[in-house]
XYZ file of C-alpha atoms in Angstrom:
339
model
C 0.005 -0.129 -0.045
C 1.784 3.442 -1.027
C 1.607 6.260 1.801
C -0.349 9.619 0.331
C 2.392 12.220 0.434
C 2.096 15.002 2.865
C 0.606 17.591 0.614
C -2.819 15.410 0.657
C -2.638 14.423 4.278
C -2.383 18.835 5.001
C -5.922 19.584 3.685
C -6.882 16.477 5.960
C -4.906 17.416 8.915
C -6.254 20.851 8.649
C -10.092 19.322 8.635
C -9.296 17.445 11.791
C -8.150 20.335 14.030
C -10.861 22.779 12.775
C -13.366 20.116 14.058
C -12.016 19.501 17.083
C -11.472 23.358 17.865
C -15.262 23.591 16.919
C -16.196 20.984 18.993
C -13.811 21.312 22.285
C -14.920 25.335 22.343
C -18.964 26.288 22.752
C -18.035 29.954 21.988
C -19.768 31.530 19.487
C -16.818 32.935 18.063
C -15.462 29.948 17.108
C -11.920 29.887 15.016
C -12.785 26.366 14.361
C -15.376 27.235 11.951
C -13.470 29.509 9.940
C -10.367 27.354 9.831
C -12.876 24.589 8.989
C -13.230 26.173 4.842
C -9.553 26.266 4.828
C -9.482 22.749 3.774
C -10.865 23.098 0.274
C -8.804 25.501 0.170
C -5.908 23.708 0.844
C -7.102 20.584 -1.437
C -7.362 23.236 -4.798
C -3.438 24.001 -4.233
C -1.711 20.877 -3.126
C -3.681 18.382 -4.395
C -4.661 18.499 -7.816
C -6.260 15.358 -8.402
C -9.400 16.143 -6.321
C -12.124 16.851 -8.671
C -13.916 20.635 -9.117
C -17.421 18.456 -7.861
C -16.008 16.536 -4.799
C -14.163 20.683 -3.782
C -18.468 21.358 -3.986
C -19.422 18.652 -2.228
C -16.565 19.536 0.811
C -17.708 23.143 1.091
C -21.342 22.140 1.078
C -20.574 19.361 4.436
C -18.769 22.210 5.874
C -21.251 24.825 5.295
C -24.141 22.449 6.607
C -21.996 21.281 9.790
C -21.549 25.011 10.780
C -25.100 25.465 9.741
C -25.832 22.657 12.511
C -23.204 24.166 15.042
C -25.061 27.586 14.757
C -28.194 26.474 15.008
C -27.961 24.913 18.115
C -26.128 27.338 20.215
C -29.657 29.898 18.934
C -31.446 30.240 22.023
C -27.812 31.935 23.702
C -28.586 33.984 20.685
C -32.331 35.408 21.889
C -30.309 36.792 25.095
C -30.451 40.601 25.917
C -26.835 40.350 26.091
C -26.211 38.303 22.956
C -24.783 41.066 20.961
C -21.144 39.680 21.126
C -22.402 36.271 20.155
C -24.326 37.926 17.135
C -20.801 39.855 16.237
C -19.263 37.114 16.280
C -21.542 34.750 13.815
C -21.076 37.626 11.491
C -17.936 37.832 11.783
C -17.123 33.623 11.638
C -20.125 34.065 8.619
C -17.668 36.964 6.663
C -14.423 34.701 7.652
C -16.706 31.351 5.249
C -17.636 33.755 2.783
C -15.027 35.040 2.079
C -13.078 31.411 2.470
C -15.560 30.186 -0.202
C -14.806 33.386 -2.761
C -11.405 32.882 -2.424
C -12.247 28.819 -3.004
C -13.867 29.808 -6.368
C -11.381 32.335 -8.153
C -8.834 29.398 -7.796
C -11.199 27.104 -10.014
C -11.485 29.715 -11.957
C -8.714 30.305 -12.270
C -7.361 26.768 -12.350
C -9.953 26.144 -14.807
C -9.140 28.886 -17.149
C -5.719 28.225 -16.998
C -6.564 24.515 -17.627
C -8.626 25.517 -20.931
C -5.971 27.237 -22.343
C -3.518 24.808 -22.328
C -6.559 22.471 -23.306
C -7.085 24.673 -26.852
C -3.313 25.140 -26.902
C -2.530 21.089 -27.239
C -5.502 20.879 -29.549
C -4.898 23.476 -31.288
C -0.860 22.467 -32.136
C -2.563 18.945 -32.302
C -5.053 19.413 -35.523
C -2.347 21.836 -37.152
C 1.201 20.108 -36.996
C 2.950 18.829 -40.456
C 2.655 15.106 -38.835
C -0.116 13.172 -37.994
C -1.253 12.332 -34.858
C -2.834 9.284 -33.509
C -4.247 7.669 -29.976
C -4.339 3.712 -29.853
C -4.851 1.138 -27.339
C -2.361 -1.551 -26.169
C -3.882 -4.014 -29.074
C -3.466 -1.151 -32.023
C -6.754 0.108 -32.338
C -7.002 3.777 -33.049
C -9.076 6.026 -30.319
C -8.448 9.434 -31.934
C -7.098 10.644 -34.945
C -6.200 14.205 -36.262
C -7.247 16.066 -39.215
C -4.006 15.824 -40.770
C -4.320 11.815 -40.436
C -7.142 12.627 -43.475
C -4.769 14.143 -45.514
C -2.524 11.807 -45.692
C -4.689 8.446 -46.019
C -7.639 10.405 -47.934
C -9.918 9.048 -45.859
C -12.227 10.906 -43.203
C -10.609 10.051 -39.434
C -14.134 8.262 -38.601
C -12.734 5.517 -40.904
C -9.114 5.569 -39.519
C -10.918 4.238 -36.053
C -10.983 0.820 -34.654
C -9.337 -1.245 -36.727
C -9.360 0.887 -39.722
C -6.057 1.969 -39.455
C -4.552 -1.914 -39.053
C -6.694 -2.503 -42.418
C -4.600 -0.326 -44.332
C -0.959 -1.711 -43.427
C 0.338 -3.440 -46.183
C 0.217 -7.377 -45.330
C 3.828 -7.512 -45.488
C 4.421 -4.885 -43.120
C 1.886 -5.700 -40.134
C 4.147 -8.255 -38.469
C 6.908 -5.458 -38.334
C 3.900 -2.644 -37.175
C 2.253 -4.628 -34.639
C 5.894 -5.587 -32.971
C 6.739 -2.361 -33.364
C 3.396 -1.537 -30.797
C 4.136 -4.501 -28.554
C 7.733 -3.435 -28.106
C 6.497 0.358 -27.398
C 4.143 -0.476 -24.705
C 6.935 -3.622 -23.053
C 10.203 -1.460 -23.105
C 7.879 2.274 -22.080
C 9.983 3.454 -24.485
C 10.264 5.268 -28.004
C 9.465 2.517 -31.169
C 10.144 4.115 -34.864
C 8.710 1.729 -37.961
C 8.330 2.503 -41.543
C 5.381 0.854 -43.257
C 3.234 1.203 -46.379
C -0.110 2.030 -46.224
C -2.971 2.186 -48.430
C -4.060 5.545 -49.192
C -7.443 6.539 -51.027
C -7.964 8.886 -53.884
C -10.935 9.780 -55.158
C -10.020 10.729 -58.655
C -8.836 6.629 -58.947
C -11.827 4.133 -56.968
C -11.280 1.076 -58.878
C -8.044 -0.738 -60.338
C -4.024 -0.956 -58.591
C -4.740 0.399 -54.697
C -1.877 3.040 -54.244
C 0.054 2.820 -50.958
C 2.099 5.184 -49.386
C 5.385 4.837 -47.213
C 4.596 6.387 -43.532
C 7.136 6.607 -40.282
C 5.280 6.144 -37.074
C 7.414 6.821 -33.817
C 5.077 4.786 -30.933
C 5.539 6.283 -27.469
C 3.821 4.970 -24.613
C 1.837 6.940 -22.342
C 2.621 6.064 -18.420
C -0.337 5.540 -16.487
C 0.307 3.759 -12.680
C -3.260 3.157 -12.178
C -3.482 0.278 -14.653
C -0.845 -2.315 -15.161
C 1.533 -1.737 -18.087
C 0.571 -4.310 -20.331
C -2.467 -2.034 -20.830
C -1.083 1.066 -21.589
C -2.192 3.508 -24.187
C 0.154 4.936 -26.896
C 0.547 8.256 -29.206
C 2.111 8.150 -32.313
C 3.074 10.424 -34.582
C 3.726 9.537 -38.400
C 4.371 11.183 -41.256
C 4.681 10.584 -45.380
C 8.015 9.691 -46.002
C 7.251 8.274 -49.618
C 9.341 10.419 -51.479
C 12.339 9.967 -49.105
C 12.129 6.000 -50.386
C 11.722 7.031 -54.048
C 14.341 8.558 -53.394
C 16.322 5.591 -51.657
C 15.082 3.128 -54.507
C 16.466 5.316 -56.985
C 19.943 5.920 -55.382
C 19.642 2.371 -55.150
C 18.499 0.991 -58.592
C 21.811 3.564 -59.693
C 24.338 1.768 -57.224
C 23.355 -1.551 -58.752
C 23.324 -0.389 -62.848
C 26.818 1.516 -61.722
C 28.103 -2.355 -60.325
C 26.477 -3.576 -63.284
C 28.426 -1.140 -65.496
C 31.732 -2.067 -63.898
C 31.583 -5.750 -63.611
C 30.567 -5.287 -67.744
C 33.969 -2.557 -68.370
C 36.198 -5.839 -65.950
C 34.641 -8.603 -68.319
C 35.449 -6.252 -71.633
C 38.947 -5.044 -70.294
C 39.484 -8.949 -69.541
C 38.166 -10.116 -72.784
C 39.732 -7.551 -75.087
C 43.008 -7.997 -73.375
C 42.636 -11.641 -73.889
C 42.574 -11.176 -77.475
C 44.974 -8.444 -78.021
C 47.533 -10.879 -76.117
C 47.422 -13.285 -78.626
C 48.085 -11.291 -82.192
C 51.002 -9.103 -79.576
C 52.716 -12.735 -78.959
C 52.884 -13.495 -82.246
C 54.042 -9.560 -83.798
C 56.732 -9.580 -81.054
C 57.802 -13.172 -81.150
C 58.240 -13.130 -85.054
C 59.895 -9.853 -85.084
C 62.004 -10.948 -82.526
C 63.060 -13.816 -85.015
C 63.449 -11.545 -87.834
C 65.786 -10.054 -85.500
C 68.040 -12.608 -84.889
C 68.509 -13.513 -88.069
C 66.383 -17.155 -87.907
C 64.785 -15.752 -91.486
C 67.959 -14.843 -92.745
C 70.210 -12.175 -92.871
C 68.215 -8.602 -92.667
C 69.932 -5.670 -94.524
C 70.508 -2.374 -91.941
C 67.318 -0.772 -92.460
C 64.932 -3.868 -92.405
C 66.829 -4.623 -89.634
C 65.838 -1.380 -87.822
C 62.618 -1.690 -88.819
C 62.105 -5.247 -87.000
C 63.941 -4.072 -83.723
C 61.220 -0.861 -84.185
C 58.068 -3.858 -83.764
C 59.571 -5.447 -81.229
C 59.933 -2.543 -78.771
C 56.243 -1.278 -79.820
C 55.087 -4.483 -79.113
C 56.880 -5.139 -76.031
C 55.057 -2.122 -74.350
C 51.541 -2.828 -76.336
C 52.304 -6.640 -74.485
C 53.105 -4.536 -70.988
C 49.628 -2.082 -71.760
C 47.186 -5.967 -72.105
C 49.199 -7.449 -69.301
C 48.077 -4.119 -66.769
C 44.695 -4.201 -67.737
C 44.298 -7.858 -67.262
C 45.713 -7.170 -63.460
C 43.482 -4.110 -63.076
C 40.453 -6.173 -64.144
C 42.305 -9.329 -62.105
C 42.138 -6.950 -58.933
C 38.760 -5.649 -59.260
C 36.990 -8.938 -59.360
C 39.201 -9.910 -56.095
C 40.930 -13.039 -57.923
C 44.458 -11.496 -57.757
C 47.420 -13.748 -56.949
C 50.580 -12.615 -54.909
C 53.993 -14.504 -56.504
C 56.521 -14.510 -53.800
C 60.250 -15.088 -54.773
C 63.768 -13.762 -54.003
C 65.170 -10.205 -55.690
């Protein structure tokens, strides 16, 4: 059993003390009667959880008790020397009236402040850029802001209950429900992206249109009920443009990777195709320079030497291209040797 805070016990202490003073003092000028009316004011100032109706019930009961106490002393007021008693009763009535007026003003100020806060919060919910939802622990929508009508193209009453869940894409429903469960059990904010159906008044028939929605689920802590039964508030925004951009980036990267692979395959095939005739050119130029096919005059020998040098240069370029394609394919093998 949880003990109430001291601020909650203080009004009851004031009420108890005033009753003791009223009963113990038989005089009409009774400070306890006036002190009784301080208890509701203390309740207003310190115990915010007490309702306005409860405060007025307390005030009415105290006024009734004071009336009974004064009526029981009416025979004493009929005496000729009862002027002091009448003055005391009048002062007590004035004190009670002032306390009642103070309680009324406190209620009025507090109620006006609460109404302003409520209007400001309602204005924020209805006019902010993101949609706002209040959900039960089962994921049923209890309240939907007007912004959600623009996001889903449907009136709010169609989203309440299971209307929102029925719009979730069948492939995203497990992640959607899991996020709600995680938010309640972990008592922390959870984020999930899901595809939801959006109504288009101009195209009622045909393939349904889905938009990407990002949800931010936050549990509403309530100590009066168990945690698995907490409610959730959710902020949602349309992120379809961002998801389209992400898909375009993925597609562009895939195309770039395919182009790179095609380039590597092209370089490898061209390298192999070039190296075969280059080997013949280099080989036969070396044979001509060495005189295997017959002695050449100095001019032809110079030409054969130039062919041989150019062939070696082209062969080195082709080998370099093949090594680059092998490196890009991740199949390059190191050859260890002493040098």
